[in-house]
Amino acid sequence: MTNTTPLLTQYKEIKQRHRDSILFFRMGDFYEMFYDDAITASRILEITLTARNKEKGEDVPMCGVPYHAANTYIAKLIKKGFKVAICEQLEDSPSPLPSPQGGEGTKISPLPSGERVRVRGLVKRDVVRIITPGTIIDPLLLDSKENNFIAAVYPTPLSPPLVRGELKGGGQFHRIGLAILDISTGDFLVSESGYEDKTKNLTDELSLFMPKEVLIPKDSEEHPELLKMTENNHILVNHYDAWQFSTDSAYKTLTEHFKTQSLEGFGCKKEDLSVNAAGALISYIKETQKADLSNITSIKTYNPSDYMLMDTPTIRNLELIENIRNRERKGSLLSIIDRTETPMGARLLKQWLLQPLLSAADIQKRLDAVEAFKDDVTIRNKTRALLKDVSDIERIAGRLTLGTANARDMISLKNSIHKLPEIKNIISGINIQMIREIHSDIDTLSDIHQIIEKTIIDNPPNTITDGGIIKDGYNKSLDELRTISRQGKGFILNIEKRERERTGIESLKVRYNQVFGYYIEITKANLHLVPEDYIRKQTLTNAERFITPELKEYEEKVLGAEEKICRLEEGLFNEVRGNIIKEAKRIQATARALARLDVLCCLSDIAADYNYTKPEINKGDVIKITDGRHPVIERSITGERFVPNDTLIDNDENRLIIITGPNMAGKSTYMRQVALIALLAQIGSFVPAKEAAIGIVDRIFTRIGASDFLTDGQSTFMVEMNETANILNNATSKSLIILDEIGRGTSTFDGISIAWAVAEYIHNKLSAKTLFATHYHELTELAITLNGIKNYNIAVKEWNDEIIFLRKIIEGSADRSYGIQVARLAGLPKETIERAKEILSNLESSELNEIGEPKIAEGSKVGKEELEKQIDIFTTQASPVIKELLGIDVLNMTPLEALNKLHELKKKLQ
């Protein structure tokens, strides 16, 4: 029968309340883990697994990590999707040595309040916070350039559905409340949207924020798309108590938190589903952080319809945040344009990139501000130099309110505030609306600077419990204690000198340890010289230790003073922190103004260095670009000049551009380039072009590649069709569509038929601006029957049986595919290349020979001159067929009739 110690009993009681977390159980200078937690943690953290309590018949698995290095280990567990509950000692141990009652430590981290108590017996412990992927606040565990969002989702079905303003029969219409929070910065956003396909649209909206953790009600239905998205991106999904999402509970939580009677001042109503999500989210954060969250000072209601929408494939295919190859930041658009000087600015730039604006007036405000800084290099450089010295005051404010900020954070805040008056002064002369607004929003925070300046030393220690933080002269009691401490230490040294002279023992030493305090040590050879007033305390092998009443009296004064100093400094620090917490809202507002200023200066610096131009923004339907360039490719190529290209695309005669040409010629680069220029313009950035006029785009869709989804069990063709269906069902006449090779994953006839039908649907039903790259040369014939389609190709030059990619887009369709030449460039064996030429020649001549055998099986019976040609499928003999095509009323044909007609025409060509 086992005999569990009081310590392990205490552990089990605390663990029972936090079964879903790995419990970091503080014991002195270590965090210990027991039982299953120890087994799991030792494997992930690669630390030694030991056992405890063997002598009492209970073999308890155990492992531990030093408390001063805990962040490194916590980060590894969080990255693997675990929660970590931090259990601290809430009292000092009664003894510096391990005790059988479980009081192992002599020094502990206090509660956020700073309270500490010395007791006897088992040390009181409890969880002071729970760290989850979405609730990280420690700067060592965060990426300074990324927000760390946590989301809450509250879905509910309604019927009938409403799509594009019209009732649509069948199915259900869903409204979803969404709340997004970054507790490290205080950013708190809510929205409510309606979707027919709730999971697809929800994941698209979430992908703009990419939260690290998502809360959903425990009783909610399964969300396959949400689960897939969270699994693919290693996002923790928590099924939180459903009652926390209830209207009454959520509304009460929010009004109590913000200390308001209602939420109308934030643009929220009690019946809003976003309130259900937001209330549950605040409850969860308070439950895990054990703090009042005073850095969360407001809710911002945002409407997704205010921003250009981009689904997950589009964000990936345009490589906005990370590249497609290895999902790293390098090679992305963000990596090219991010020259921000502050962490706040870097985070805001990413938000702008994922949420381009739809308001022409708001875009113009940004463009005018960027232009002002671009034109005045002196002001731009001075502003950027000052911003470089500004710390992440947004997150410092968060740590202050959550009780985790140290004295060094205070000094960073003070040094940053010191730059604010100069920043305001430099931009004060710029008469541009957005810059005037920023100037007004920057608070110099001089009172906060003064508080820190007079209290905290310039180079404080990292921990607040060891003293040495508060300046001399700030607190009279502290100054007196410091005087006693300094003089007392000097007095101890004087005792040693005096006693050596009095006893004649030159080797006499006055020393200190945690067990006996101060003592006098005398070697055995000199014991006969020991005075009668010495009191023996310990006998060693070669010496004995003594104390005297005088020594103990001063020991109490010195050690008592040092302990009082540490506790008083801790209390004074918490007092200063409390005064600054009251001004957290002002600090946050200033931090956000500095972030906007930083992004504007960043974009102006990029525009100046990279020769970007100010785009003309309008509410029309035309995108006209002169000498446009791909912003990423032009910065990464070496040894050659990037070839710029023009673009004209609209909702009328140039609504669908079919682009043909060989692989590697630059079709995909060109199409992405157009999308990126439109996107940059709508975030308020200058663009890589000689001139650009951009009619505002409500959505960008892309259909390029499928590699990211093959592991989900979907075929390439199924992924392609799913994404194409999403485009056809959601694009509008204001959308920009990028299609690359529709219909590749199936048979040639099926592929051509689908690609043809998709092009017709976009042209006839959507009128969306579309760039459509294809190797199906049959599609170029659409330009004959549909007046909104134009053919373009990427120019290629032939030279000595080789091809040279000119990278220039020109009007007209490509007359050859150059597939075999590209294969040669890729390094296919010569024998394979020659055989491919033979097969191609047979296929182009006819599928069967004169006796009915497949010519693909024939060898080298074709002349060499014929082997060099790759002609277009539609030859000059096809003119009667073209005439017949022109007479077909395609708008009144069913898809099946169209396919049958196409097959009939193909037979005529053969």
PDB file of N, CA and C in Angstrom, residues 114-165:
ATOM      1  N   GLY A 114       2.578  40.832  -5.335  1.00  0.00           N
ATOM      2  CA  GLY A 114       3.834  40.999  -4.615  1.00  0.00           C
ATOM      3  C   GLY A 114       3.795  40.465  -3.198  1.00  0.00           C
ATOM      4  N   GLU A 115       2.684  39.855  -2.769  1.00  0.00           N
ATOM      5  CA  GLU A 115       2.566  39.387  -1.395  1.00  0.00           C
ATOM      6  C   GLU A 115       3.366  38.108  -1.188  1.00  0.00           C
ATOM      7  N   ARG A 116       4.093  38.063  -0.042  1.00  0.00           N
ATOM      8  CA  ARG A 116       4.853  36.868   0.311  1.00  0.00           C
ATOM      9  C   ARG A 116       4.753  36.676   1.822  1.00  0.00           C
ATOM     10  N   VAL A 117       4.654  35.432   2.261  1.00  0.00           N
ATOM     11  CA  VAL A 117       4.486  35.144   3.685  1.00  0.00           C
ATOM     12  C   VAL A 117       5.420  34.010   4.080  1.00  0.00           C
ATOM     13  N   ARG A 118       6.041  34.115   5.242  1.00  0.00           N
ATOM     14  CA  ARG A 118       6.893  33.041   5.746  1.00  0.00           C
ATOM     15  C   ARG A 118       6.092  32.235   6.768  1.00  0.00           C
ATOM     16  N   VAL A 119       6.056  30.922   6.582  1.00  0.00           N
ATOM     17  CA  VAL A 119       5.238  30.065   7.442  1.00  0.00           C
ATOM     18  C   VAL A 119       6.014  28.806   7.791  1.00  0.00           C
ATOM     19  N   ARG A 120       5.406  27.986   8.616  1.00  0.00           N
ATOM     20  CA  ARG A 120       5.955  26.672   8.921  1.00  0.00           C
ATOM     21  C   ARG A 120       5.056  25.609   8.303  1.00  0.00           C
ATOM     22  N   GLY A 121       5.641  24.434   8.030  1.00  0.00           N
ATOM     23  CA  GLY A 121       4.865  23.345   7.479  1.00  0.00           C
ATOM     24  C   GLY A 121       4.870  23.342   5.965  1.00  0.00           C
ATOM     25  N   LEU A 122       3.862  22.673   5.369  1.00  0.00           N
ATOM     26  CA  LEU A 122       3.760  22.552   3.921  1.00  0.00           C
ATOM     27  C   LEU A 122       3.550  23.919   3.279  1.00  0.00           C
ATOM     28  N   VAL A 123       4.368  24.230   2.287  1.00  0.00           N
ATOM     29  CA  VAL A 123       4.274  25.517   1.602  1.00  0.00           C
ATOM     30  C   VAL A 123       3.004  25.563   0.756  1.00  0.00           C
ATOM     31  N   LYS A 124       2.280  26.655   0.842  1.00  0.00           N
ATOM     32  CA  LYS A 124       1.076  26.834   0.041  1.00  0.00           C
ATOM     33  C   LYS A 124       1.454  27.069  -1.414  1.00  0.00           C
ATOM     34  N   ARG A 125       0.779  26.386  -2.312  1.00  0.00           N
ATOM     35  CA  ARG A 125       1.032  26.538  -3.746  1.00  0.00           C
ATOM     36  C   ARG A 125      -0.294  26.643  -4.488  1.00  0.00           C
ATOM     37  N   ASP A 126      -0.246  27.315  -5.632  1.00  0.00           N
ATOM     38  CA  ASP A 126      -1.413  27.333  -6.516  1.00  0.00           C
ATOM     39  C   ASP A 126      -0.976  27.805  -7.898  1.00  0.00           C
ATOM     40  N   VAL A 127      -1.836  27.549  -8.873  1.00  0.00           N
ATOM     41  CA  VAL A 127      -1.560  27.971 -10.250  1.00  0.00           C
ATOM     42  C   VAL A 127      -1.801  29.472 -10.357  1.00  0.00           C
ATOM     43  N   VAL A 128      -0.786  30.199 -10.837  1.00  0.00           N
ATOM     44  CA  VAL A 128      -0.901  31.653 -10.968  1.00  0.00           C
ATOM     45  C   VAL A 128      -1.247  32.065 -12.392  1.00  0.00           C
ATOM     46  N   ARG A 129      -1.000  31.203 -13.370  1.00  0.00           N
ATOM     47  CA  ARG A 129      -1.460  31.457 -14.731  1.00  0.00           C
ATOM     48  C   ARG A 129      -1.287  30.194 -15.566  1.00  0.00           C
ATOM     49  N   ILE A 130      -2.051  30.132 -16.631  1.00  0.00           N
ATOM     50  CA  ILE A 130      -1.965  29.006 -17.567  1.00  0.00           C
ATOM     51  C   ILE A 130      -1.526  29.563 -18.913  1.00  0.00           C
ATOM     52  N   ILE A 131      -0.441  29.037 -19.419  1.00  0.00           N
ATOM     53  CA  ILE A 131       0.087  29.512 -20.699  1.00  0.00           C
ATOM     54  C   ILE A 131      -0.411  28.579 -21.796  1.00  0.00           C
ATOM     55  N   THR A 132      -1.082  29.148 -22.777  1.00  0.00           N
ATOM     56  CA  THR A 132      -1.565  28.397 -23.934  1.00  0.00           C
ATOM     57  C   THR A 132      -1.025  29.081 -25.186  1.00  0.00           C
ATOM     58  N   PRO A 133      -1.123  28.445 -26.338  1.00  0.00           N
ATOM     59  CA  PRO A 133      -0.590  29.087 -27.554  1.00  0.00           C
ATOM     60  C   PRO A 133      -1.151  30.477 -27.811  1.00  0.00           C
ATOM     61  N   GLY A 134      -2.405  30.713 -27.411  1.00  0.00           N
ATOM     62  CA  GLY A 134      -3.024  32.008 -27.677  1.00  0.00           C
ATOM     63  C   GLY A 134      -2.933  32.999 -26.540  1.00  0.00           C
ATOM     64  N   THR A 135      -2.287  32.620 -25.419  1.00  0.00           N
ATOM     65  CA  THR A 135      -2.221  33.524 -24.265  1.00  0.00           C
ATOM     66  C   THR A 135      -0.791  33.832 -23.853  1.00  0.00           C
ATOM     67  N   ILE A 136       0.141  33.680 -24.762  1.00  0.00           N
ATOM     68  CA  ILE A 136       1.547  33.958 -24.445  1.00  0.00           C
ATOM     69  C   ILE A 136       1.753  35.465 -24.326  1.00  0.00           C
ATOM     70  N   ILE A 137       2.480  35.878 -23.292  1.00  0.00           N
ATOM     71  CA  ILE A 137       2.816  37.295 -23.131  1.00  0.00           C
ATOM     72  C   ILE A 137       4.309  37.512 -22.950  1.00  0.00           C
ATOM     73  N   ASP A 138       5.055  36.454 -22.674  1.00  0.00           N
ATOM     74  CA  ASP A 138       6.494  36.599 -22.470  1.00  0.00           C
ATOM     75  C   ASP A 138       7.174  36.933 -23.794  1.00  0.00           C
ATOM     76  N   PRO A 139       7.962  38.012 -23.851  1.00  0.00           N
ATOM     77  CA  PRO A 139       8.592  38.404 -25.124  1.00  0.00           C
ATOM     78  C   PRO A 139       9.540  37.353 -25.677  1.00  0.00           C
ATOM     79  N   LEU A 140      10.099  36.517 -24.803  1.00  0.00           N
ATOM     80  CA  LEU A 140      11.015  35.478 -25.272  1.00  0.00           C
ATOM     81  C   LEU A 140      10.274  34.370 -26.018  1.00  0.00           C
ATOM     82  N   LEU A 141       8.973  34.281 -25.816  1.00  0.00           N
ATOM     83  CA  LEU A 141       8.186  33.236 -26.470  1.00  0.00           C
ATOM     84  C   LEU A 141       7.403  33.755 -27.668  1.00  0.00           C
ATOM     85  N   LEU A 142       7.475  35.066 -27.924  1.00  0.00           N
ATOM     86  CA  LEU A 142       6.700  35.683 -28.996  1.00  0.00           C
ATOM     87  C   LEU A 142       7.594  36.145 -30.131  1.00  0.00           C
ATOM     88  N   ASP A 143       7.039  36.178 -31.333  1.00  0.00           N
ATOM     89  CA  ASP A 143       7.690  36.808 -32.475  1.00  0.00           C
ATOM     90  C   ASP A 143       7.288  38.276 -32.453  1.00  0.00           C
ATOM     91  N   SER A 144       8.262  39.164 -32.321  1.00  0.00           N
ATOM     92  CA  SER A 144       7.952  40.588 -32.179  1.00  0.00           C
ATOM     93  C   SER A 144       7.250  41.157 -33.407  1.00  0.00           C
ATOM     94  N   LYS A 145       7.399  40.515 -34.572  1.00  0.00           N
ATOM     95  CA  LYS A 145       6.798  41.018 -35.804  1.00  0.00           C
ATOM     96  C   LYS A 145       5.424  40.425 -36.078  1.00  0.00           C
ATOM     97  N   GLU A 146       4.961  39.545 -35.195  1.00  0.00           N
ATOM     98  CA  GLU A 146       3.687  38.866 -35.425  1.00  0.00           C
ATOM     99  C   GLU A 146       2.744  39.102 -34.248  1.00  0.00           C
ATOM    100  N   ASN A 147       1.476  39.323 -34.554  1.00  0.00           N
ATOM    101  CA  ASN A 147       0.469  39.284 -33.499  1.00  0.00           C
ATOM    102  C   ASN A 147       0.283  37.852 -33.032  1.00  0.00           C
ATOM    103  N   ASN A 148      -0.112  37.694 -31.788  1.00  0.00           N
ATOM    104  CA  ASN A 148      -0.390  36.363 -31.252  1.00  0.00           C
ATOM    105  C   ASN A 148      -1.878  36.308 -30.892  1.00  0.00           C
ATOM    106  N   PHE A 149      -2.690  36.006 -31.910  1.00  0.00           N
ATOM    107  CA  PHE A 149      -4.137  36.089 -31.736  1.00  0.00           C
ATOM    108  C   PHE A 149      -4.721  34.797 -31.169  1.00  0.00           C
ATOM    109  N   ILE A 150      -5.765  34.976 -30.392  1.00  0.00           N
ATOM    110  CA  ILE A 150      -6.638  33.878 -29.987  1.00  0.00           C
ATOM    111  C   ILE A 150      -8.038  34.263 -30.448  1.00  0.00           C
ATOM    112  N   ALA A 151      -8.800  33.292 -30.933  1.00  0.00           N
ATOM    113  CA  ALA A 151     -10.123  33.582 -31.496  1.00  0.00           C
ATOM    114  C   ALA A 151     -11.194  32.791 -30.764  1.00  0.00           C
ATOM    115  N   ALA A 152     -12.406  33.337 -30.767  1.00  0.00           N
ATOM    116  CA  ALA A 152     -13.580  32.600 -30.301  1.00  0.00           C
ATOM    117  C   ALA A 152     -14.643  32.678 -31.389  1.00  0.00           C
ATOM    118  N   VAL A 153     -15.281  31.549 -31.656  1.00  0.00           N
ATOM    119  CA  VAL A 153     -16.266  31.450 -32.739  1.00  0.00           C
ATOM    120  C   VAL A 153     -17.601  31.012 -32.156  1.00  0.00           C
ATOM    121  N   TYR A 154     -18.653  31.745 -32.511  1.00  0.00           N
ATOM    122  CA  TYR A 154     -19.999  31.376 -32.056  1.00  0.00           C
ATOM    123  C   TYR A 154     -20.921  31.314 -33.268  1.00  0.00           C
ATOM    124  N   PRO A 155     -21.173  30.098 -33.796  1.00  0.00           N
ATOM    125  CA  PRO A 155     -22.012  29.959 -34.995  1.00  0.00           C
ATOM    126  C   PRO A 155     -23.453  29.602 -34.646  1.00  0.00           C
ATOM    127  N   THR A 156     -24.370  30.040 -35.482  1.00  0.00           N
ATOM    128  CA  THR A 156     -25.766  29.635 -35.326  1.00  0.00           C
ATOM    129  C   THR A 156     -26.438  29.623 -36.691  1.00  0.00           C
ATOM    130  N   PRO A 157     -27.289  28.633 -36.992  1.00  0.00           N
ATOM    131  CA  PRO A 157     -27.962  28.576 -38.302  1.00  0.00           C
ATOM    132  C   PRO A 157     -29.262  29.369 -38.325  1.00  0.00           C
ATOM    133  N   LEU A 158     -29.529  29.986 -39.450  1.00  0.00           N
ATOM    134  CA  LEU A 158     -30.804  30.647 -39.710  1.00  0.00           C
ATOM    135  C   LEU A 158     -31.266  30.233 -41.103  1.00  0.00           C
ATOM    136  N   SER A 159     -32.484  30.490 -41.435  1.00  0.00           N
ATOM    137  CA  SER A 159     -32.984  30.146 -42.765  1.00  0.00           C
ATOM    138  C   SER A 159     -34.103  31.110 -43.126  1.00  0.00           C
ATOM    139  N   PRO A 160     -34.301  31.487 -44.388  1.00  0.00           N
ATOM    140  CA  PRO A 160     -33.552  31.043 -45.576  1.00  0.00           C
ATOM    141  C   PRO A 160     -32.283  31.852 -45.763  1.00  0.00           C
ATOM    142  N   PRO A 161     -31.399  31.390 -46.649  1.00  0.00           N
ATOM    143  CA  PRO A 161     -30.151  32.099 -46.871  1.00  0.00           C
ATOM    144  C   PRO A 161     -30.318  33.338 -47.734  1.00  0.00           C
ATOM    145  N   LEU A 162     -29.419  34.262 -47.568  1.00  0.00           N
ATOM    146  CA  LEU A 162     -29.411  35.488 -48.358  1.00  0.00           C
ATOM    147  C   LEU A 162     -28.066  35.582 -49.052  1.00  0.00           C
ATOM    148  N   VAL A 163     -28.078  35.564 -50.368  1.00  0.00           N
ATOM    149  CA  VAL A 163     -26.837  35.605 -51.121  1.00  0.00           C
ATOM    150  C   VAL A 163     -26.896  36.737 -52.130  1.00  0.00           C
ATOM    151  N   ARG A 164     -25.924  37.642 -52.073  1.00  0.00           N
ATOM    152  CA  ARG A 164     -25.868  38.794 -52.979  1.00  0.00           C
ATOM    153  C   ARG A 164     -27.199  39.573 -52.997  1.00  0.00           C
ATOM    154  N   GLY A 165     -27.817  39.661 -51.805  1.00  0.00           N
ATOM    155  CA  GLY A 165     -29.004  40.491 -51.683  1.00  0.00           C
ATOM    156  C   GLY A 165     -30.290  39.830 -52.139  1.00  0.00           C
TER     157      GLY A 165
END
